[in-house]
Amino acid sequence: MITLTVNGDPTRLETPSSIAVFLKDKGIDPTKVAVERNREIVPRSTYDAVFLENGDALEVVHFIGGGDVGDGSTGEEAGTVSSGRDETWTVAGRTFQSRLIVGTGKYRNFEQTARAVEASGAEIVTVAVRRVNVSDPNQPMLVDYVDPEKITYLPNTAGCFTADDAVRTLRLAREAGGWDLVKLEVLGDQKTLYPDMTETLAAADVLIRDGFKVMVYCSDDPILAKRLEDMGCVAIMPLGAPIGSGLGIQNPVQIRLLIEQARVPVLVDAGVGTASDATIAMELGCDGVLMNTAIAEASDPVRMGRAMRLAVEAGREAYLAGRMAKKRYADPSSPLAGLI
């Protein structure tokens, strides 16, 4: 009899078992998960050769999005939107058309997630790393609804409050999916979910030396943002307002300063509540916007996804066009000379 801990729960095996056999017996597809044994990641190629021993602590994780499986009802069908986009943006050597990145949490179910992502036109989605329910491996997984071959997965460290937890999470994410482009966020407290910049800097340093391409959630402090860029972060992602607050861009002056000094993409991350917030971020000159709650918690997430797509495009067009100067007094559109 072998006693071990799997995802925090005590488990007993009648006979010695390799990780490959253990996963097979649990009905878990090894290509969709990552395994950590005693806080060391087990390469997928060695699952057959690594045997579990008495006292082992095993973590089996996968990527998740939002929502329990519900009745399948969603909002309006996603229609075809003509974007008129003729430019692209690049991060870590990868080029994208859509400047909207969306999260995959908080939706009613994975079907709704997929439809909202499609409506938004997003080419990148953030995903969280969580434990697999080994007692019910047949539960749906995000990869079955949002195809990582068509949409770029951006693993993030949502819920991490220390640098060590963030690094551990992203190492597991790389093992599960092979992605090295990641979003780092290390939170300071549960109430505000503001970034802990000391822990963020420490985690970024380790991850960059470990070969990751780090897009980093951060405060809107230009000095700290510059330090992150100088360390090698591939994108700076200042919060517009607290995560999930929907308050919109609270400090446009700071955001503009970040954009002016940056040599890497700057994307507003967190705080967007509606389409006008996304437009404002883009009019400031941001390279993109990341949002989750604004779409997922809308009454009609699919329609809001489409609205955000258009808002980001409109804001970018307005930025490129160059807005008129603000004036203290009226300036008539029609000439006053020659009036009858």
mmCIF file of C-alpha atoms in Angstrom:
data_model
loop_
_atom_site.group_PDB
_atom_site.id
_atom_site.type_symbol
_atom_site.label_atom_id
_atom_site.label_comp_id
_atom_site.label_asym_id
_atom_site.label_seq_id
_atom_site.Cartn_x
_atom_site.Cartn_y
_atom_site.Cartn_z
ATOM 1 C CA MET A 1 0.000 0.000 0.000
ATOM 2 C CA ILE A 2 1.340 3.405 -1.023
ATOM 3 C CA THR A 3 -0.009 6.551 0.626
ATOM 4 C CA LEU A 4 0.417 9.883 -1.128
ATOM 5 C CA THR A 5 -1.232 13.288 -1.434
ATOM 6 C CA VAL A 6 -2.849 14.270 -4.735
ATOM 7 C CA ASN A 7 -3.976 17.880 -5.145
ATOM 8 C CA GLY A 8 -4.117 18.221 -1.364
ATOM 9 C CA ASP A 9 -6.145 15.075 -0.739
ATOM 10 C CA PRO A 10 -4.800 11.796 0.766
ATOM 11 C CA THR A 11 -4.791 8.957 -1.769
ATOM 12 C CA ARG A 12 -3.877 5.291 -1.508
ATOM 13 C CA LEU A 13 -2.536 3.016 -4.226
ATOM 14 C CA GLU A 14 -2.764 -0.738 -3.904
ATOM 15 C CA THR A 15 0.361 -1.352 -5.978
ATOM 16 C CA PRO A 16 3.357 0.718 -7.149
ATOM 17 C CA SER A 17 2.395 2.897 -10.106
ATOM 18 C CA SER A 18 4.105 5.150 -12.605
ATOM 19 C CA ILE A 19 2.675 8.603 -13.186
ATOM 20 C CA ALA A 20 1.519 7.477 -16.631
ATOM 21 C CA VAL A 21 -0.420 4.549 -15.168
ATOM 22 C CA PHE A 22 -1.816 6.699 -12.361
ATOM 23 C CA LEU A 23 -3.190 9.253 -14.855
ATOM 24 C CA LYS A 24 -4.609 6.508 -17.059
ATOM 25 C CA ASP A 25 -6.358 4.877 -14.101
ATOM 26 C CA LYS A 26 -7.884 8.235 -13.200
ATOM 27 C CA GLY A 27 -9.046 8.807 -16.771
ATOM 28 C CA ILE A 28 -6.885 11.899 -17.196
ATOM 29 C CA ASP A 29 -5.440 12.802 -20.602
ATOM 30 C CA PRO A 30 -1.707 13.414 -19.963
ATOM 31 C CA THR A 31 -1.486 15.799 -22.916
ATOM 32 C CA LYS A 32 -3.834 18.254 -21.196
ATOM 33 C CA VAL A 33 -2.205 18.462 -17.775
ATOM 34 C CA ALA A 34 1.064 19.138 -15.992
ATOM 35 C CA VAL A 35 2.310 17.130 -13.024
ATOM 36 C CA GLU A 36 4.409 18.286 -10.110
ATOM 37 C CA ARG A 37 5.901 15.714 -7.712
ATOM 38 C CA ASN A 38 7.230 16.982 -4.395
ATOM 39 C CA ARG A 39 7.343 20.520 -5.848
ATOM 40 C CA GLU A 40 9.416 19.401 -8.841
ATOM 41 C CA ILE A 41 7.851 19.452 -12.303
ATOM 42 C CA VAL A 42 7.843 16.053 -13.977
ATOM 43 C CA PRO A 43 8.572 16.272 -17.726
ATOM 44 C CA ARG A 44 5.765 14.665 -19.696
ATOM 45 C CA SER A 45 8.263 12.496 -21.557
ATOM 46 C CA THR A 46 9.191 10.745 -18.294
ATOM 47 C CA TYR A 47 5.714 9.851 -17.009
ATOM 48 C CA ASP A 48 6.271 6.161 -17.808
ATOM 49 C CA ALA A 49 9.576 6.048 -15.964
ATOM 50 C CA VAL A 50 8.694 7.985 -12.793
ATOM 51 C CA PHE A 51 7.139 5.755 -10.109
ATOM 52 C CA LEU A 52 5.182 7.123 -7.184
ATOM 53 C CA GLU A 53 6.536 6.453 -3.726
ATOM 54 C CA ASN A 54 5.104 6.456 -0.235
ATOM 55 C CA GLY A 55 4.694 10.024 1.032
ATOM 56 C CA ASP A 56 4.829 11.696 -2.373
ATOM 57 C CA ALA A 57 2.907 14.938 -2.847
ATOM 58 C CA LEU A 58 1.454 15.204 -6.334
ATOM 59 C CA GLU A 59 -0.101 18.224 -8.045
ATOM 60 C CA VAL A 60 -2.008 17.682 -11.294
ATOM 61 C CA VAL A 61 -3.035 20.950 -12.941
ATOM 62 C CA HIS A 62 -4.619 22.230 -16.129
ATOM 63 C CA PHE A 63 -5.830 25.490 -17.639
ATOM 64 C CA ILE A 64 -9.208 26.830 -16.611
ATOM 65 C CA GLY A 65 -11.507 29.560 -17.739
ATOM 66 C CA GLY A 66 -14.827 30.512 -16.237
ATOM 67 C CA GLY A 67 -18.096 29.190 -14.997
ATOM 68 C CA ASP A 68 -19.785 25.987 -14.015
ATOM 69 C CA VAL A 69 -21.580 24.167 -16.779
ATOM 70 C CA GLY A 70 -25.067 25.632 -16.830
ATOM 71 C CA ASP A 71 -28.037 25.445 -19.158
ATOM 72 C CA GLY A 72 -26.024 26.522 -22.186
ATOM 73 C CA SER A 73 -28.052 29.685 -22.766
ATOM 74 C CA THR A 74 -26.084 32.684 -23.930
ATOM 75 C CA GLY A 75 -26.693 36.103 -25.381
ATOM 76 C CA GLU A 76 -27.106 37.130 -28.975
ATOM 77 C CA GLU A 77 -25.228 35.197 -31.604
ATOM 78 C CA ALA A 78 -21.878 36.629 -32.617
ATOM 79 C CA GLY A 79 -22.184 38.355 -35.967
ATOM 80 C CA THR A 80 -19.558 39.209 -38.501
ATOM 81 C CA VAL A 81 -17.937 42.550 -37.819
ATOM 82 C CA SER A 82 -15.893 44.313 -40.437
ATOM 83 C CA SER A 83 -12.941 45.739 -38.566
ATOM 84 C CA GLY A 84 -11.127 47.644 -41.265
ATOM 85 C CA ARG A 85 -7.843 46.983 -39.455
ATOM 86 C CA ASP A 86 -4.763 47.459 -41.554
ATOM 87 C CA GLU A 87 -2.070 47.452 -38.882
ATOM 88 C CA THR A 88 -0.621 45.011 -36.414
ATOM 89 C CA TRP A 89 1.257 45.041 -33.127
ATOM 90 C CA THR A 90 4.063 42.804 -31.932
ATOM 91 C CA VAL A 91 5.028 41.399 -28.533
ATOM 92 C CA ALA A 92 7.992 39.096 -27.971
ATOM 93 C CA GLY A 93 8.380 38.631 -31.713
ATOM 94 C CA ARG A 94 4.768 37.530 -32.229
ATOM 95 C CA THR A 95 2.477 39.649 -34.348
ATOM 96 C CA PHE A 96 -1.265 40.123 -33.815
ATOM 97 C CA GLN A 97 -4.038 42.142 -35.409
ATOM 98 C CA SER A 98 -6.469 42.369 -32.523
ATOM 99 C CA ARG A 99 -5.400 44.752 -29.760
ATOM 100 C CA LEU A 100 -7.965 43.310 -27.370
ATOM 101 C CA ILE A 101 -6.914 40.556 -24.955
ATOM 102 C CA VAL A 102 -9.693 38.892 -22.986
ATOM 103 C CA GLY A 103 -9.797 36.749 -19.893
ATOM 104 C CA THR A 104 -11.678 33.469 -19.721
ATOM 105 C CA GLY A 105 -12.992 33.584 -16.144
ATOM 106 C CA LYS A 106 -16.454 34.328 -14.703
ATOM 107 C CA TYR A 107 -18.507 33.158 -17.685
ATOM 108 C CA ARG A 108 -21.577 30.989 -17.239
ATOM 109 C CA ASN A 109 -19.945 28.084 -19.026
ATOM 110 C CA PHE A 110 -17.221 27.301 -21.531
ATOM 111 C CA GLU A 111 -19.613 27.562 -24.465
ATOM 112 C CA GLN A 112 -20.392 31.160 -23.538
ATOM 113 C CA THR A 113 -16.683 31.816 -23.079
ATOM 114 C CA ALA A 114 -15.948 30.613 -26.591
ATOM 115 C CA ARG A 115 -18.720 32.677 -28.156
ATOM 116 C CA ALA A 116 -17.711 35.853 -26.336
ATOM 117 C CA VAL A 117 -14.078 35.372 -27.355
ATOM 118 C CA GLU A 118 -15.136 34.906 -30.962
ATOM 119 C CA ALA A 119 -17.302 38.032 -30.878
ATOM 120 C CA SER A 120 -14.469 40.071 -29.388
ATOM 121 C CA GLY A 121 -12.086 39.142 -32.178
ATOM 122 C CA ALA A 122 -9.377 38.541 -29.576
ATOM 123 C CA GLU A 123 -6.363 36.516 -30.669
ATOM 124 C CA ILE A 124 -4.967 36.162 -27.141
ATOM 125 C CA VAL A 125 -6.813 34.909 -24.049
ATOM 126 C CA THR A 126 -5.550 34.704 -20.489
ATOM 127 C CA VAL A 127 -5.906 31.389 -18.698
ATOM 128 C CA ALA A 128 -5.388 30.353 -15.091
ATOM 129 C CA VAL A 129 -3.628 27.229 -13.843
ATOM 130 C CA ARG A 130 -5.647 25.159 -11.370
ATOM 131 C CA ARG A 131 -5.782 21.641 -10.002
ATOM 132 C CA VAL A 132 -7.501 18.943 -12.025
ATOM 133 C CA ASN A 133 -10.524 17.354 -10.363
ATOM 134 C CA VAL A 134 -9.047 13.845 -10.306
ATOM 135 C CA SER A 135 -12.312 12.407 -8.990
ATOM 136 C CA ASP A 136 -14.129 13.558 -12.133
ATOM 137 C CA PRO A 137 -11.665 13.872 -15.034
ATOM 138 C CA ASN A 138 -14.534 14.016 -17.535
ATOM 139 C CA GLN A 139 -15.418 17.558 -16.544
ATOM 140 C CA PRO A 140 -15.085 19.904 -19.545
ATOM 141 C CA MET A 141 -11.810 21.732 -20.060
ATOM 142 C CA LEU A 142 -11.234 25.116 -21.634
ATOM 143 C CA VAL A 143 -9.039 23.644 -24.376
ATOM 144 C CA ASP A 144 -12.089 21.733 -25.642
ATOM 145 C CA TYR A 145 -13.890 25.037 -26.362
ATOM 146 C CA VAL A 146 -11.164 27.603 -27.097
ATOM 147 C CA ASP A 147 -8.639 25.957 -29.405
ATOM 148 C CA PRO A 148 -5.043 26.816 -28.383
ATOM 149 C CA GLU A 149 -4.005 26.073 -31.963
ATOM 150 C CA LYS A 150 -6.111 29.030 -33.127
ATOM 151 C CA ILE A 151 -6.070 31.352 -30.101
ATOM 152 C CA THR A 152 -2.869 32.171 -28.213
ATOM 153 C CA TYR A 153 -3.107 31.120 -24.587
ATOM 154 C CA LEU A 154 -1.496 33.545 -22.150
ATOM 155 C CA PRO A 155 -1.030 31.693 -18.838
ATOM 156 C CA ASN A 156 -1.254 34.053 -15.897
ATOM 157 C CA THR A 157 -0.625 33.928 -12.175
ATOM 158 C CA ALA A 158 -4.036 35.097 -11.005
ATOM 159 C CA GLY A 159 -4.419 34.481 -7.295
ATOM 160 C CA CYS A 160 -0.699 34.437 -6.518
ATOM 161 C CA PHE A 161 0.458 36.606 -3.604
ATOM 162 C CA THR A 162 4.164 35.685 -3.532
ATOM 163 C CA ALA A 163 6.933 35.580 -6.105
ATOM 164 C CA ASP A 164 7.564 31.892 -5.342
ATOM 165 C CA ASP A 165 3.944 30.933 -6.050
ATOM 166 C CA ALA A 166 3.940 32.909 -9.295
ATOM 167 C CA VAL A 167 7.141 31.280 -10.541
ATOM 168 C CA ARG A 168 5.927 27.815 -9.588
ATOM 169 C CA THR A 169 2.600 28.390 -11.354
ATOM 170 C CA LEU A 170 4.169 29.530 -14.618
ATOM 171 C CA ARG A 171 6.669 26.695 -14.662
ATOM 172 C CA LEU A 172 3.732 24.288 -14.418
ATOM 173 C CA ALA A 173 1.943 26.226 -17.178
ATOM 174 C CA ARG A 174 4.929 25.851 -19.472
ATOM 175 C CA GLU A 175 5.005 22.119 -18.830
ATOM 176 C CA ALA A 176 1.264 21.794 -19.471
ATOM 177 C CA GLY A 177 1.138 23.726 -22.709
ATOM 178 C CA GLY A 178 4.640 24.605 -23.785
ATOM 179 C CA TRP A 179 4.003 28.367 -23.767
ATOM 180 C CA ASP A 180 6.762 30.737 -22.735
ATOM 181 C CA LEU A 181 4.800 33.969 -23.309
ATOM 182 C CA VAL A 182 3.132 34.567 -19.936
ATOM 183 C CA LYS A 183 1.382 37.200 -17.871
ATOM 184 C CA LEU A 184 2.847 37.813 -14.427
ATOM 185 C CA GLU A 185 0.759 39.269 -11.639
ATOM 186 C CA VAL A 186 1.636 39.119 -7.954
ATOM 187 C CA LEU A 187 -1.098 40.585 -5.785
ATOM 188 C CA GLY A 188 -0.670 42.524 -2.570
ATOM 189 C CA ASP A 189 -3.936 41.861 -0.738
ATOM 190 C CA GLN A 190 -7.388 40.376 -1.234
ATOM 191 C CA LYS A 191 -9.315 43.640 -0.892
ATOM 192 C CA THR A 192 -7.674 45.788 -3.567
ATOM 193 C CA LEU A 193 -5.852 43.159 -5.678
ATOM 194 C CA TYR A 194 -3.233 45.830 -6.313
ATOM 195 C CA PRO A 195 0.117 44.479 -7.491
ATOM 196 C CA ASP A 196 2.812 43.854 -4.884
ATOM 197 C CA MET A 197 5.620 45.450 -6.831
ATOM 198 C CA THR A 198 8.436 44.111 -4.621
ATOM 199 C CA GLU A 199 7.296 40.528 -5.215
ATOM 200 C CA THR A 200 6.536 41.297 -8.870
ATOM 201 C CA LEU A 201 10.102 42.485 -9.482
ATOM 202 C CA ALA A 202 11.514 39.400 -7.766
ATOM 203 C CA ALA A 203 9.330 37.028 -9.778
ATOM 204 C CA ALA A 204 10.071 38.801 -13.062
ATOM 205 C CA ASP A 205 13.795 38.465 -12.471
ATOM 206 C CA VAL A 206 13.563 34.699 -11.931
ATOM 207 C CA LEU A 207 11.189 34.105 -14.834
ATOM 208 C CA ILE A 208 13.211 36.115 -17.346
ATOM 209 C CA ARG A 209 16.381 34.229 -16.379
ATOM 210 C CA ASP A 210 14.358 31.032 -16.769
ATOM 211 C CA GLY A 211 13.579 31.861 -20.405
ATOM 212 C CA PHE A 212 10.052 33.196 -20.044
ATOM 213 C CA LYS A 213 8.769 36.165 -22.051
ATOM 214 C CA VAL A 214 7.007 38.154 -19.356
ATOM 215 C CA MET A 215 4.068 40.504 -19.832
ATOM 216 C CA VAL A 216 3.704 42.092 -16.415
ATOM 217 C CA TYR A 217 0.719 43.487 -14.500
ATOM 218 C CA CYS A 218 1.969 46.459 -12.509
ATOM 219 C CA SER A 219 1.163 49.733 -10.819
ATOM 220 C CA ASP A 220 1.062 52.908 -12.896
ATOM 221 C CA ASP A 221 4.388 54.087 -11.437
ATOM 222 C CA PRO A 222 6.650 55.135 -14.350
ATOM 223 C CA ILE A 223 9.839 54.430 -12.359
ATOM 224 C CA LEU A 224 8.905 50.847 -11.487
ATOM 225 C CA ALA A 225 7.570 50.271 -14.991
ATOM 226 C CA LYS A 226 10.923 51.362 -16.412
ATOM 227 C CA ARG A 227 12.729 48.941 -14.090
ATOM 228 C CA LEU A 228 10.560 46.084 -15.308
ATOM 229 C CA GLU A 229 11.235 46.984 -18.923
ATOM 230 C CA ASP A 230 14.988 47.275 -18.295
ATOM 231 C CA MET A 231 14.939 43.820 -16.671
ATOM 232 C CA GLY A 232 13.574 42.368 -19.909
ATOM 233 C CA CYS A 233 9.793 42.274 -19.561
ATOM 234 C CA VAL A 234 8.238 42.202 -23.037
ATOM 235 C CA ALA A 235 5.129 44.238 -22.188
ATOM 236 C CA ILE A 236 4.089 46.602 -19.406
ATOM 237 C CA MET A 237 0.488 46.267 -18.188
ATOM 238 C CA PRO A 238 -0.512 48.972 -15.698
ATOM 239 C CA LEU A 239 -3.893 48.730 -14.023
ATOM 240 C CA GLY A 240 -6.493 51.256 -15.084
ATOM 241 C CA ALA A 241 -8.406 50.669 -11.833
ATOM 242 C CA PRO A 242 -8.671 47.762 -9.361
ATOM 243 C CA ILE A 243 -9.297 44.354 -10.921
ATOM 244 C CA GLY A 244 -13.000 43.725 -11.509
ATOM 245 C CA SER A 245 -14.039 47.213 -10.360
ATOM 246 C CA GLY A 246 -15.267 48.556 -13.704
ATOM 247 C CA LEU A 247 -14.194 52.065 -12.668
ATOM 248 C CA GLY A 248 -12.412 52.843 -15.924
ATOM 249 C CA ILE A 249 -9.109 54.658 -16.409
ATOM 250 C CA GLN A 250 -8.475 56.470 -13.123
ATOM 251 C CA ASN A 251 -5.072 57.986 -13.869
ATOM 252 C CA PRO A 252 -4.671 58.829 -17.552
ATOM 253 C CA VAL A 253 -1.710 61.133 -16.846
ATOM 254 C CA GLN A 254 0.377 58.276 -15.438
ATOM 255 C CA ILE A 255 -0.651 55.932 -18.247
ATOM 256 C CA ARG A 256 0.449 58.483 -20.825
ATOM 257 C CA LEU A 257 3.825 58.872 -19.084
ATOM 258 C CA LEU A 258 4.326 55.107 -19.221
ATOM 259 C CA ILE A 259 3.531 55.063 -22.924
ATOM 260 C CA GLU A 260 5.900 57.939 -23.697
ATOM 261 C CA GLN A 261 8.887 56.266 -22.048
ATOM 262 C CA ALA A 262 8.266 52.663 -23.057
ATOM 263 C CA ARG A 263 10.079 50.776 -25.823
ATOM 264 C CA VAL A 264 7.828 47.742 -25.384
ATOM 265 C CA PRO A 265 4.037 47.499 -25.717
ATOM 266 C CA VAL A 266 1.927 49.099 -22.985
ATOM 267 C CA LEU A 267 -1.517 47.604 -22.363
ATOM 268 C CA VAL A 268 -4.070 48.710 -19.791
ATOM 269 C CA ASP A 269 -4.900 45.711 -17.625
ATOM 270 C CA ALA A 270 -7.840 45.765 -15.183
ATOM 271 C CA GLY A 271 -10.565 48.247 -14.382
ATOM 272 C CA VAL A 272 -12.331 48.533 -17.744
ATOM 273 C CA GLY A 273 -16.101 48.557 -17.258
ATOM 274 C CA THR A 274 -17.603 49.442 -20.604
ATOM 275 C CA ALA A 275 -16.714 50.238 -24.184
ATOM 276 C CA SER A 276 -15.892 53.920 -23.596
ATOM 277 C CA ASP A 277 -13.209 52.904 -21.057
ATOM 278 C CA ALA A 278 -11.507 50.751 -23.674
ATOM 279 C CA THR A 279 -11.673 53.587 -26.185
ATOM 280 C CA ILE A 280 -10.085 56.020 -23.715
ATOM 281 C CA ALA A 281 -7.219 53.607 -23.084
ATOM 282 C CA MET A 282 -6.564 53.313 -26.799
ATOM 283 C CA GLU A 283 -6.874 57.079 -27.380
ATOM 284 C CA LEU A 284 -4.087 57.555 -24.830
ATOM 285 C CA GLY A 285 -1.853 55.539 -27.141
ATOM 286 C CA CYS A 286 -1.923 52.125 -25.472
ATOM 287 C CA ASP A 287 -0.959 49.215 -27.678
ATOM 288 C CA GLY A 288 -3.864 47.190 -26.353
ATOM 289 C CA VAL A 289 -6.325 46.507 -23.547
ATOM 290 C CA LEU A 290 -6.860 43.413 -21.408
ATOM 291 C CA MET A 291 -10.226 42.787 -19.777
ATOM 292 C CA ASN A 292 -12.339 39.997 -18.341
ATOM 293 C CA THR A 293 -15.098 41.091 -15.975
ATOM 294 C CA ALA A 294 -16.389 43.843 -18.251
ATOM 295 C CA ILE A 295 -17.361 41.218 -20.825
ATOM 296 C CA ALA A 296 -18.084 38.194 -18.641
ATOM 297 C CA GLU A 297 -20.379 40.007 -16.202
ATOM 298 C CA ALA A 298 -22.282 41.995 -18.819
ATOM 299 C CA SER A 299 -25.942 41.051 -19.213
ATOM 300 C CA ASP A 300 -25.056 39.872 -22.719
ATOM 301 C CA PRO A 301 -21.367 38.872 -22.785
ATOM 302 C CA VAL A 302 -21.381 38.047 -26.489
ATOM 303 C CA ARG A 303 -22.731 41.454 -27.465
ATOM 304 C CA MET A 304 -20.358 43.182 -25.034
ATOM 305 C CA GLY A 305 -17.451 41.271 -26.548
ATOM 306 C CA ARG A 306 -18.397 42.697 -29.924
ATOM 307 C CA ALA A 307 -18.781 46.186 -28.428
ATOM 308 C CA MET A 308 -15.315 45.996 -26.906
ATOM 309 C CA ARG A 309 -13.870 44.919 -30.223
ATOM 310 C CA LEU A 310 -15.302 47.992 -31.924
ATOM 311 C CA ALA A 311 -14.331 50.274 -29.021
ATOM 312 C CA VAL A 312 -10.685 49.229 -29.162
ATOM 313 C CA GLU A 313 -10.612 49.706 -32.923
ATOM 314 C CA ALA A 314 -12.297 53.126 -32.682
ATOM 315 C CA GLY A 315 -9.895 54.272 -29.967
ATOM 316 C CA ARG A 316 -6.888 53.200 -31.992
ATOM 317 C CA GLU A 317 -8.195 54.984 -35.096
ATOM 318 C CA ALA A 318 -8.811 58.158 -33.088
ATOM 319 C CA TYR A 319 -5.293 58.013 -31.635
ATOM 320 C CA LEU A 320 -3.757 57.628 -35.081
ATOM 321 C CA ALA A 321 -5.953 60.383 -36.490
ATOM 322 C CA GLY A 322 -4.864 62.867 -33.827
ATOM 323 C CA ARG A 323 -7.591 64.617 -31.870
ATOM 324 C CA MET A 324 -8.378 68.319 -32.229
ATOM 325 C CA ALA A 325 -6.863 70.745 -29.737
ATOM 326 C CA LYS A 326 -8.921 71.628 -26.669
ATOM 327 C CA LYS A 327 -9.921 75.301 -26.574
ATOM 328 C CA ARG A 328 -11.263 77.630 -23.908
ATOM 329 C CA TYR A 329 -13.861 79.266 -26.160
ATOM 330 C CA ALA A 330 -16.117 78.421 -29.070
ATOM 331 C CA ASP A 331 -14.751 78.166 -32.596
ATOM 332 C CA PRO A 332 -17.534 78.049 -35.224
ATOM 333 C CA SER A 333 -17.447 75.335 -37.854
ATOM 334 C CA SER A 334 -18.864 77.669 -40.502
ATOM 335 C CA PRO A 335 -17.093 80.984 -41.276
ATOM 336 C CA LEU A 336 -18.836 84.076 -39.875
ATOM 337 C CA ALA A 337 -17.696 86.357 -42.722
ATOM 338 C CA GLY A 338 -20.206 86.920 -45.518
ATOM 339 C CA LEU A 339 -23.318 86.314 -43.428
ATOM 340 C CA ILE A 340 -26.569 87.739 -44.828
#
